[in-house]
Short mmCIF file of C-alpha atoms in Angstrom, two decimals:
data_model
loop_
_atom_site.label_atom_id
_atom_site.label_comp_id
_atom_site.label_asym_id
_atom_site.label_seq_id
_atom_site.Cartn_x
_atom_site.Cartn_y
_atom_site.Cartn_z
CA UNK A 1 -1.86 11.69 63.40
CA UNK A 2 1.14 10.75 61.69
CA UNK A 3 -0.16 7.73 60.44
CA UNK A 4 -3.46 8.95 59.38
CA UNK A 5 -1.63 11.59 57.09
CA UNK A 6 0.38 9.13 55.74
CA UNK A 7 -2.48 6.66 54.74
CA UNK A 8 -3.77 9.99 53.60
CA UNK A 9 -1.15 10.60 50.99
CA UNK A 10 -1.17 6.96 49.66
CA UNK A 11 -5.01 7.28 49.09
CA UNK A 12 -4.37 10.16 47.18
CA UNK A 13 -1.18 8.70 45.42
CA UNK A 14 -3.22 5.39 44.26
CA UNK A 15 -6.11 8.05 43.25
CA UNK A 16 -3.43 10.07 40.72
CA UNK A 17 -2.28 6.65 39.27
CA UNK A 18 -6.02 5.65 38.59
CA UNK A 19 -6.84 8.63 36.99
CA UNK A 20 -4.12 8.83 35.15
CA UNK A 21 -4.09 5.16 33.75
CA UNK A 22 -8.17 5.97 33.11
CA UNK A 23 -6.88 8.65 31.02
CA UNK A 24 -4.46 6.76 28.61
CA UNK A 25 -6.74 3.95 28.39
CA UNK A 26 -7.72 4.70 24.80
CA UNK A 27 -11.49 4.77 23.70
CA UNK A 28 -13.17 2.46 20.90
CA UNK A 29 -12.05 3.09 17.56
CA UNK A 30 -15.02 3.08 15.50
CA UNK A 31 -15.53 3.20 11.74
CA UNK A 32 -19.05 3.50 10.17
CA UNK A 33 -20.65 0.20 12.20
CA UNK A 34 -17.53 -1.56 12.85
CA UNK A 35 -16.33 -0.91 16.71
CA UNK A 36 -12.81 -1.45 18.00
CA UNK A 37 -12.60 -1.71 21.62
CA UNK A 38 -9.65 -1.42 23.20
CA UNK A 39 -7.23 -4.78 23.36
CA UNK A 40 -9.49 -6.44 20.87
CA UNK A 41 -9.34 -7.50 17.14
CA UNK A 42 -12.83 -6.51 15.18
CA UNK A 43 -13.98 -7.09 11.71
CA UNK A 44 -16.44 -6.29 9.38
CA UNK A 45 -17.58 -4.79 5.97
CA UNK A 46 -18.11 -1.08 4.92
CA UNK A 47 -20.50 -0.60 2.62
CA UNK A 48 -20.39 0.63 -0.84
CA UNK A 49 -23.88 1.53 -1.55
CA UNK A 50 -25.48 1.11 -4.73
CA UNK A 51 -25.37 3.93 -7.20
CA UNK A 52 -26.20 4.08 -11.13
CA UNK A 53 -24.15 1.06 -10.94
CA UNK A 54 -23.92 -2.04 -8.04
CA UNK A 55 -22.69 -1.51 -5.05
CA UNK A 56 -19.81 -3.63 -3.08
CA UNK A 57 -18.38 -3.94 0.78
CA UNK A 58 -15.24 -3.95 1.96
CA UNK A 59 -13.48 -6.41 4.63
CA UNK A 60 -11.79 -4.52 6.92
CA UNK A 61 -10.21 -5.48 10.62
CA UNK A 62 -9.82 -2.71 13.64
CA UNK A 63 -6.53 -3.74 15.67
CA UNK A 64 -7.27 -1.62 18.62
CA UNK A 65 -4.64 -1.13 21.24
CA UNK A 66 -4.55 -1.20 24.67
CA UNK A 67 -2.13 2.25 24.85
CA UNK A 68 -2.39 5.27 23.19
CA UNK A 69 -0.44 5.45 19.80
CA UNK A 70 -1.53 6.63 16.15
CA UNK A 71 -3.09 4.65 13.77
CA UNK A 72 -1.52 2.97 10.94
CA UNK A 73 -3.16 1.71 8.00
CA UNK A 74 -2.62 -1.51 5.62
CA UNK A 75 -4.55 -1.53 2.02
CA UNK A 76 -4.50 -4.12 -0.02
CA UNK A 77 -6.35 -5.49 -3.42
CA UNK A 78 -7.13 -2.17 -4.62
CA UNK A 79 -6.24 -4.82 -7.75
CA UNK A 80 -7.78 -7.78 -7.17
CA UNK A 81 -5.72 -9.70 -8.53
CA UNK A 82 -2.67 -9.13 -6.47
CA UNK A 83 -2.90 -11.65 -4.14
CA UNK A 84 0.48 -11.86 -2.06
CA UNK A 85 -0.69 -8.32 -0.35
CA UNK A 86 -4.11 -9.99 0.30
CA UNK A 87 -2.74 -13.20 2.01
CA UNK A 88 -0.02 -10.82 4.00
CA UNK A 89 -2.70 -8.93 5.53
CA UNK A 90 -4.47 -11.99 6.72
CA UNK A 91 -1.41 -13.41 8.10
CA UNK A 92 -0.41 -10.19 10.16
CA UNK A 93 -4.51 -10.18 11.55
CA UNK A 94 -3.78 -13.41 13.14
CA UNK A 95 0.25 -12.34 14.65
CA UNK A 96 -0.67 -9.56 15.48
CA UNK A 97 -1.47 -8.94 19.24
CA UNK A 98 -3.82 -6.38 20.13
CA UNK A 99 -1.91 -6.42 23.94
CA UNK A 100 1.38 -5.57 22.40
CA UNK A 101 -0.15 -2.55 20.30
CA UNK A 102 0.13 1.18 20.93
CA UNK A 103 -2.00 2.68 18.41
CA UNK A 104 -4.56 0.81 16.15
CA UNK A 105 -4.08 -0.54 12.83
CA UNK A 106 -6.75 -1.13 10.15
CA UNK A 107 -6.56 -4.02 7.95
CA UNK A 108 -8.19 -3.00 4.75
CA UNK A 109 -8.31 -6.45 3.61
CA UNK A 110 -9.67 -6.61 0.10
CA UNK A 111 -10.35 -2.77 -1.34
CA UNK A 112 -11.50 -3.98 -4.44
CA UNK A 113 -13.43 -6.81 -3.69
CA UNK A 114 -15.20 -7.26 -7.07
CA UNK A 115 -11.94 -7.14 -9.08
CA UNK A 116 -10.60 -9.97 -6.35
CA UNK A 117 -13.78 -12.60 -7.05
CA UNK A 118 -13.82 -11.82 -10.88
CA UNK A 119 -10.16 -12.43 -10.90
CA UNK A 120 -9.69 -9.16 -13.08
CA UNK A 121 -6.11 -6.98 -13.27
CA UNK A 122 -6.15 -3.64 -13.49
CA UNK A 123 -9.59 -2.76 -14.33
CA UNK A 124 -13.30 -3.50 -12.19
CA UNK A 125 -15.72 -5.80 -13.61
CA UNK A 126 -18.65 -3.59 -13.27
CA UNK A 127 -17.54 0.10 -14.68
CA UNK A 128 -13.92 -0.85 -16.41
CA UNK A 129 -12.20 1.45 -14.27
CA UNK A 130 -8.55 1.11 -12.50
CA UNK A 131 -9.69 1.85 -9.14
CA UNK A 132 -5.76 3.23 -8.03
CA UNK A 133 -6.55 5.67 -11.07
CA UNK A 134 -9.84 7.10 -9.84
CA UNK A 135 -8.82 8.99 -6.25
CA UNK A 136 -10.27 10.71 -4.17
CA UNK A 137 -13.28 9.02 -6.09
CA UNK A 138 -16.82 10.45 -6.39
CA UNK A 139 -20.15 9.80 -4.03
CA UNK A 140 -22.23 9.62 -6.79
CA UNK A 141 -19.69 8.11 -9.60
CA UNK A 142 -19.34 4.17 -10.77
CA UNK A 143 -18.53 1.80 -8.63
CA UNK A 144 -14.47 2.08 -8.81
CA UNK A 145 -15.24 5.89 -7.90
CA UNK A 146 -17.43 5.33 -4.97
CA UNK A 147 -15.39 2.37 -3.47
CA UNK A 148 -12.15 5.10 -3.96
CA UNK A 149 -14.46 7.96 -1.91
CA UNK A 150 -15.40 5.67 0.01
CA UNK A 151 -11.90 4.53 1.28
CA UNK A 152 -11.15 8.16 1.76
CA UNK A 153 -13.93 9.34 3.70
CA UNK A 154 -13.93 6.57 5.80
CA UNK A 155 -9.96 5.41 6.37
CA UNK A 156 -7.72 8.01 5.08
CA UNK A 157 -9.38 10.78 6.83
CA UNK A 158 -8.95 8.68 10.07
CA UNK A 159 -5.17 7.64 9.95
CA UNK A 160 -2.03 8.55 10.91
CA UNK A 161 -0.19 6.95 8.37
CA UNK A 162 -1.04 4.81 5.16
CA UNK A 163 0.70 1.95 3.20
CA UNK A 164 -0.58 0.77 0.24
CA UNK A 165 0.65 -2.84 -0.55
CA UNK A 166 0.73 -4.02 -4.62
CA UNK A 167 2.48 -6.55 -6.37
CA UNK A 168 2.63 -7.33 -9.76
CA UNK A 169 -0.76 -8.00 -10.90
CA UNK A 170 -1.57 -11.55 -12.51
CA UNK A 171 0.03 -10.50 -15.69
CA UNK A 172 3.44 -8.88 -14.50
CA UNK A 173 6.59 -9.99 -13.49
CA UNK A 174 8.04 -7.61 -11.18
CA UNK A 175 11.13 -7.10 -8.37
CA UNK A 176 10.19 -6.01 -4.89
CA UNK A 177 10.09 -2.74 -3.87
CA UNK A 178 8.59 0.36 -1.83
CA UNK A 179 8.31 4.10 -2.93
CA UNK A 180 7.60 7.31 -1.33
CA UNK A 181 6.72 10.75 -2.60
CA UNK A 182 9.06 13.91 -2.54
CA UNK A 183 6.69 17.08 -2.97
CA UNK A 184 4.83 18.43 0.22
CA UNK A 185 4.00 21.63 1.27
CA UNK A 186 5.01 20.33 4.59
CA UNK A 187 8.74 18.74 4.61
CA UNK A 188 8.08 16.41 7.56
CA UNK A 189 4.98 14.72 5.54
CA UNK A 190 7.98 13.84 3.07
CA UNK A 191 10.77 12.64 5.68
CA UNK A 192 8.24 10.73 7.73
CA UNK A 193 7.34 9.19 4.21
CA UNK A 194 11.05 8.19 3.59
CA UNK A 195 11.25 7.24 7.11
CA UNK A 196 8.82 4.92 7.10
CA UNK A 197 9.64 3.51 3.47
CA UNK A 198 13.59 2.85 4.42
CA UNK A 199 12.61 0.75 7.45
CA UNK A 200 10.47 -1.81 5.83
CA UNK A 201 13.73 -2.88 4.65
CA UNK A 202 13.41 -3.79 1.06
CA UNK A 203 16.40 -3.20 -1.49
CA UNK A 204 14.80 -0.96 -4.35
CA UNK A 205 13.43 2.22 -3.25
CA UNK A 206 11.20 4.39 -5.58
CA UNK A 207 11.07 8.18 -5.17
CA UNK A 208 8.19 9.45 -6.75
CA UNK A 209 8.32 12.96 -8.00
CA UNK A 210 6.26 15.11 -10.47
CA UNK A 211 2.67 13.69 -8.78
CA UNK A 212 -0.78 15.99 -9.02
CA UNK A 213 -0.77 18.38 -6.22
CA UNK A 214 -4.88 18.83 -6.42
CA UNK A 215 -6.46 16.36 -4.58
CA UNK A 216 -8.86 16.46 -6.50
CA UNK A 217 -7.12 14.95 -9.69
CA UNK A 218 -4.96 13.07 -7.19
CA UNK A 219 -5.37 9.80 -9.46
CA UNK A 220 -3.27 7.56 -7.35
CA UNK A 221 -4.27 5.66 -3.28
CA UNK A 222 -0.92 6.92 -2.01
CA UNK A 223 -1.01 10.47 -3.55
CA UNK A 224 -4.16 11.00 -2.30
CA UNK A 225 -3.43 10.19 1.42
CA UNK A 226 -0.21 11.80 0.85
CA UNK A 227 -2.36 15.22 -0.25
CA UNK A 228 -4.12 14.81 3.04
CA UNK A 229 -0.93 14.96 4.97
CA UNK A 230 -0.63 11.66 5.71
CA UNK A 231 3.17 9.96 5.68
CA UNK A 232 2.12 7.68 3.24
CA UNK A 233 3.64 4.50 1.49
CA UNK A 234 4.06 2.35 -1.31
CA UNK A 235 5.27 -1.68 -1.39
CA UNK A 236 5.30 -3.76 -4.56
CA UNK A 237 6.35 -7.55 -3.31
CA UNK A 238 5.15 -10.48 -5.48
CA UNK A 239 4.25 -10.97 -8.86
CA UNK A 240 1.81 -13.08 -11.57
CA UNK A 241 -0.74 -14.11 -9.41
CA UNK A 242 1.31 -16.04 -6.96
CA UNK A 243 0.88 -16.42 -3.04
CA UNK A 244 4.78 -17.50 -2.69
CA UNK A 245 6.43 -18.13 0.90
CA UNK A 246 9.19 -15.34 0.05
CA UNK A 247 6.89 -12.49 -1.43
CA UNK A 248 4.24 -12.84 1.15
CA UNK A 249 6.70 -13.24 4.15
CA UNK A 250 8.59 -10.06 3.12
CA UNK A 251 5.68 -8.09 3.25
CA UNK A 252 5.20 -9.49 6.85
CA UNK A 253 8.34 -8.52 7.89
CA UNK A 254 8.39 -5.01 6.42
CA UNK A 255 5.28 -4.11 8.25
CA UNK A 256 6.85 -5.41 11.61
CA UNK A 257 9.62 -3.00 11.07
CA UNK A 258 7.41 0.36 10.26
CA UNK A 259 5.16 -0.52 13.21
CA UNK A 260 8.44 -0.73 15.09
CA UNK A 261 10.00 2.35 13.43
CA UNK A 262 6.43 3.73 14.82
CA UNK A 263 6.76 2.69 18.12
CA UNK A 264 3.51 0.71 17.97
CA UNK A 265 4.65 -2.12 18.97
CA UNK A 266 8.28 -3.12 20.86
CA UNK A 267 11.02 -5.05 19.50
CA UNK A 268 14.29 -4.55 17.51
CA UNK A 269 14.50 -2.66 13.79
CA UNK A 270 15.67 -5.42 11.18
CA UNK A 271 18.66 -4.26 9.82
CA UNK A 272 18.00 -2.48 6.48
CA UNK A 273 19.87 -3.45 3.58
CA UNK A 274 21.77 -0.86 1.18
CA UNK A 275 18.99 1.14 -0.71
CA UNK A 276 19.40 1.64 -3.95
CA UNK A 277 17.08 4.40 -5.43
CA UNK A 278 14.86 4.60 -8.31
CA UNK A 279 14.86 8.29 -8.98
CA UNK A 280 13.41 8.28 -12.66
CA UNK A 281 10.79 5.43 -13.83
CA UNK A 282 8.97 4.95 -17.04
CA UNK A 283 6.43 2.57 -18.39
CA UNK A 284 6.04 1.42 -21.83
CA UNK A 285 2.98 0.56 -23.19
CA UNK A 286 1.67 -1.03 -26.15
CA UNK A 287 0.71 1.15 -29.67
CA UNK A 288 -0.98 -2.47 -30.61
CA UNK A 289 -3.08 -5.02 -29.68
CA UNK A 290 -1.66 -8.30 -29.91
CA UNK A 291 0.68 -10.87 -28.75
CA UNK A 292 4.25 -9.71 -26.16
CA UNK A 293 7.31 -11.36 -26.18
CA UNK A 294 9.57 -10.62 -23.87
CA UNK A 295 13.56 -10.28 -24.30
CA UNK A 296 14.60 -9.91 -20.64
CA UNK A 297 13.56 -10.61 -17.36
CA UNK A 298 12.42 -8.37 -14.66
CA UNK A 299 15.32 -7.24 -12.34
CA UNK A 300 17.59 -6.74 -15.72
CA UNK A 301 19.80 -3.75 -15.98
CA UNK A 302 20.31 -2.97 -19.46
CA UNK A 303 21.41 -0.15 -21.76
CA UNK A 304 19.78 2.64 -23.60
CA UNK A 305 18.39 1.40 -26.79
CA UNK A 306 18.46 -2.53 -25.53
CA UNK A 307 15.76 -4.16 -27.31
CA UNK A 308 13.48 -5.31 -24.57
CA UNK A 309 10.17 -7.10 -26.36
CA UNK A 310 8.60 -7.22 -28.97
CA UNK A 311 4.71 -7.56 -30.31
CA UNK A 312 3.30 -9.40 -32.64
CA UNK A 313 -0.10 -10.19 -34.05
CA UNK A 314 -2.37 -12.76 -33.94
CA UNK A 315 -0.47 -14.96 -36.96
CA UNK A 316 2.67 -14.29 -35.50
CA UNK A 317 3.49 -11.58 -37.59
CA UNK A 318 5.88 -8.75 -35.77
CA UNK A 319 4.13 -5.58 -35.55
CA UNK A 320 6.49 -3.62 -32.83
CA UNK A 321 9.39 -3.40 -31.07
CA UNK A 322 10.06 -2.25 -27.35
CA UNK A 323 13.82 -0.96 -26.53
CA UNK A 324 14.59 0.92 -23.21
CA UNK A 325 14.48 4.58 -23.18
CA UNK A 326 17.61 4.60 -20.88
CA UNK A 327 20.09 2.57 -18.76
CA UNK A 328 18.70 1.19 -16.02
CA UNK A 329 16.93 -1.75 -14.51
CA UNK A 330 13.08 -3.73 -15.44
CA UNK A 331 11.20 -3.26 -12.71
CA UNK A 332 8.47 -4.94 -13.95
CA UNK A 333 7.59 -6.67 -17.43
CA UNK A 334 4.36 -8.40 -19.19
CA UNK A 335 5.05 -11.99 -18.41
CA UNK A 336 1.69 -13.09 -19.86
CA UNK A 337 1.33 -12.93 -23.78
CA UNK A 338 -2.34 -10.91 -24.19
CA UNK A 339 -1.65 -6.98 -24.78
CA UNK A 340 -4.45 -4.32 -25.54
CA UNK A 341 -3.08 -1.02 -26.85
CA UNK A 342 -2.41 1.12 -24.32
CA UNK A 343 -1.30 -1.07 -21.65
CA UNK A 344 1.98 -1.51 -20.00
CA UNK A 345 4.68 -3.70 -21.61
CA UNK A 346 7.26 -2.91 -19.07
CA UNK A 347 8.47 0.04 -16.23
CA UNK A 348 11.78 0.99 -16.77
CA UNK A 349 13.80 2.82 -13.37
CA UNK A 350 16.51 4.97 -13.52
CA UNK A 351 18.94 4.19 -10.13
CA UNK A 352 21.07 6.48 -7.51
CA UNK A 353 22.74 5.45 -4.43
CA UNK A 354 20.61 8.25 -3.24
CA UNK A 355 17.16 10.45 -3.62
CA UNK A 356 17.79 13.70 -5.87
#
């Protein structure tokens, strides 16, 4: 009797630990036709149907875990021509092991995928819009509009938490750093934000203030998940159009570290370095079309007043001249000589050992 009770109880014990592994065992992570199953890598392309304009798709990859976790999400070329975050993100599909992964993590590979193949900075080929100035975006707007709704309907609404990943488009010269926003309704949206944007571990850290609070008008990628209630992200690593070894790696290695910091995936947090913060930023743009030359380098710190470039026309003739509204450091500045009026010359950032 004793013995039948006790094979009893181990039937039953082996029947808990089934049921309970069948419950953890997370289900396929699907977005519109693409299907994630569970320990897999999938890709595909959402479409962008066509409105009073073309319409577009948009590469994306499901890394689907085998163990329950949240989901994570990686954008990049919402400017197409910002390549480092594009070759990043097809590095990290290939290292990164589905078997390792709590959670899931969607690769949005290319956003803008006309900008990318027309090799065009900051504005789409078809409607001459900056896509990361058009969020949430519009169903029935131009094509920058719909590929922004679309990207919202379709990712935002289903992650966790969001990075965005720029660099300096073809045109700019421009240090590495990530940024963050400070202004939630809910104070944990804002410290997961920091949280996340201290442990990808690079140097410069930009705390954004002062951002639309309507969703609505929320303009920007990152303000709009970050409306949504999403702990969202900024990077900025690499600059003019270049695919270098140290701009693409860092990106790598900053994403290990948040899906660490995350608990996605196991393994060590990289020591951070010493943050500085950027706690005031401002861009300069051209009053004239013509000609920039700069007078520093990105990554200067100079003074208020410190002449910093200067435009001329198209016979050389010096029309304006660009000084720094304040100390600090370049972040980024035109290292290309074509300017249209009303485009950026050069962000200027205001530093703090610490967040105000």
């Amino acid at each position: 009797m004793r013995t039948v009770l006790h094979q009893l109880a181990l039937l039953f014990l082996l029947l808990i630990v089934s049921l309970t592994g069948l419950a953890q065992k997370p289900e396929a992570f699907v977005i519109d036709t693409i299907t994630g199953q569970p320990g897999e890598k999938t890709s595909g392309f959402l479409e962008v149907p066509k409105g009073i304009d073309e319409g577009t798709s948009i590469p994306i990859t499901i890394v689907h875990g085998v163990r329950p976790g949240p989901v994570l999400t990686l954008i990049a070329g919402v400017h197409g021509a910002e390549y480092a975050p594009i070759i990043a993100l097809q590095r990290i599909r290939t290292t990164l092991r589905p078997r390792d992964l709590s959670g899931t993590v969607i690769l949005v590979q290319v956003a803008n995928l006309p900008s990318f193949l027309k090799r065009t900075i900051y504005y789409g080929p078809t409607d001459g819009k900056n896509l990361n100035r058009v969020f949430p975006g519009k169903a029935d707007g131009t094509l920058s509009e719909r590929i922004a709704y679309t990207l919202v309907e379709k990712i935002f609404k289903r992650t966790d938490y969001l990075i965005d990943i720029h660099c300096g488009d073809s045109n700019e010269a421009l240090i590495p750093y990530v940024a963050y926003y400070t202004e939630h309704s809910d104070p944990a949206v804002v410290e997961k934000s920091r949280s996340m944007a201290l442990a990808f571990g690079i140097e410069y850290v930009k705390a954004i203030s002062g951002r639309s609070k309507d969703f609505g008008t929320a303009v920007y990628s990152t303000n709009a998940s970050f409306l949504l209630g999403k702990p969202t992200m900024a990077v900025e690593s690499g600059e003019l159009g270049r695919t270098d070894e140290e701009s693409v790696s860092r990106i790598e290695k900053g994403v290990v570290n948040v899906l660490i910091h995350l608990q996605m995936v196991p393994g060590i947090l990289a020591k951070p370095p010493q943050h500085v913060f950027v706690i005031r930023d401002e861009t300069i743009r051209a009053t004239d079309t013509g000609i920039f030359y700069p007078l520093v380098t990105r990554g200067s710190n100079v003074k208020k007043g410190t002449p910093v470039g200067y435009l001329t026309d198209f016979f050389g003739n010096r029309l304006t001249e660009s000084r720094a509204p304040f100390d600090g450091v370049i972040l980024y500045i035109l290292g290309t000589p074509p300017v249209s009026a009303g485009e950026p010359l050069f962000s200027l950032g205001q530093l703090a050992t610490k967040p105000l």
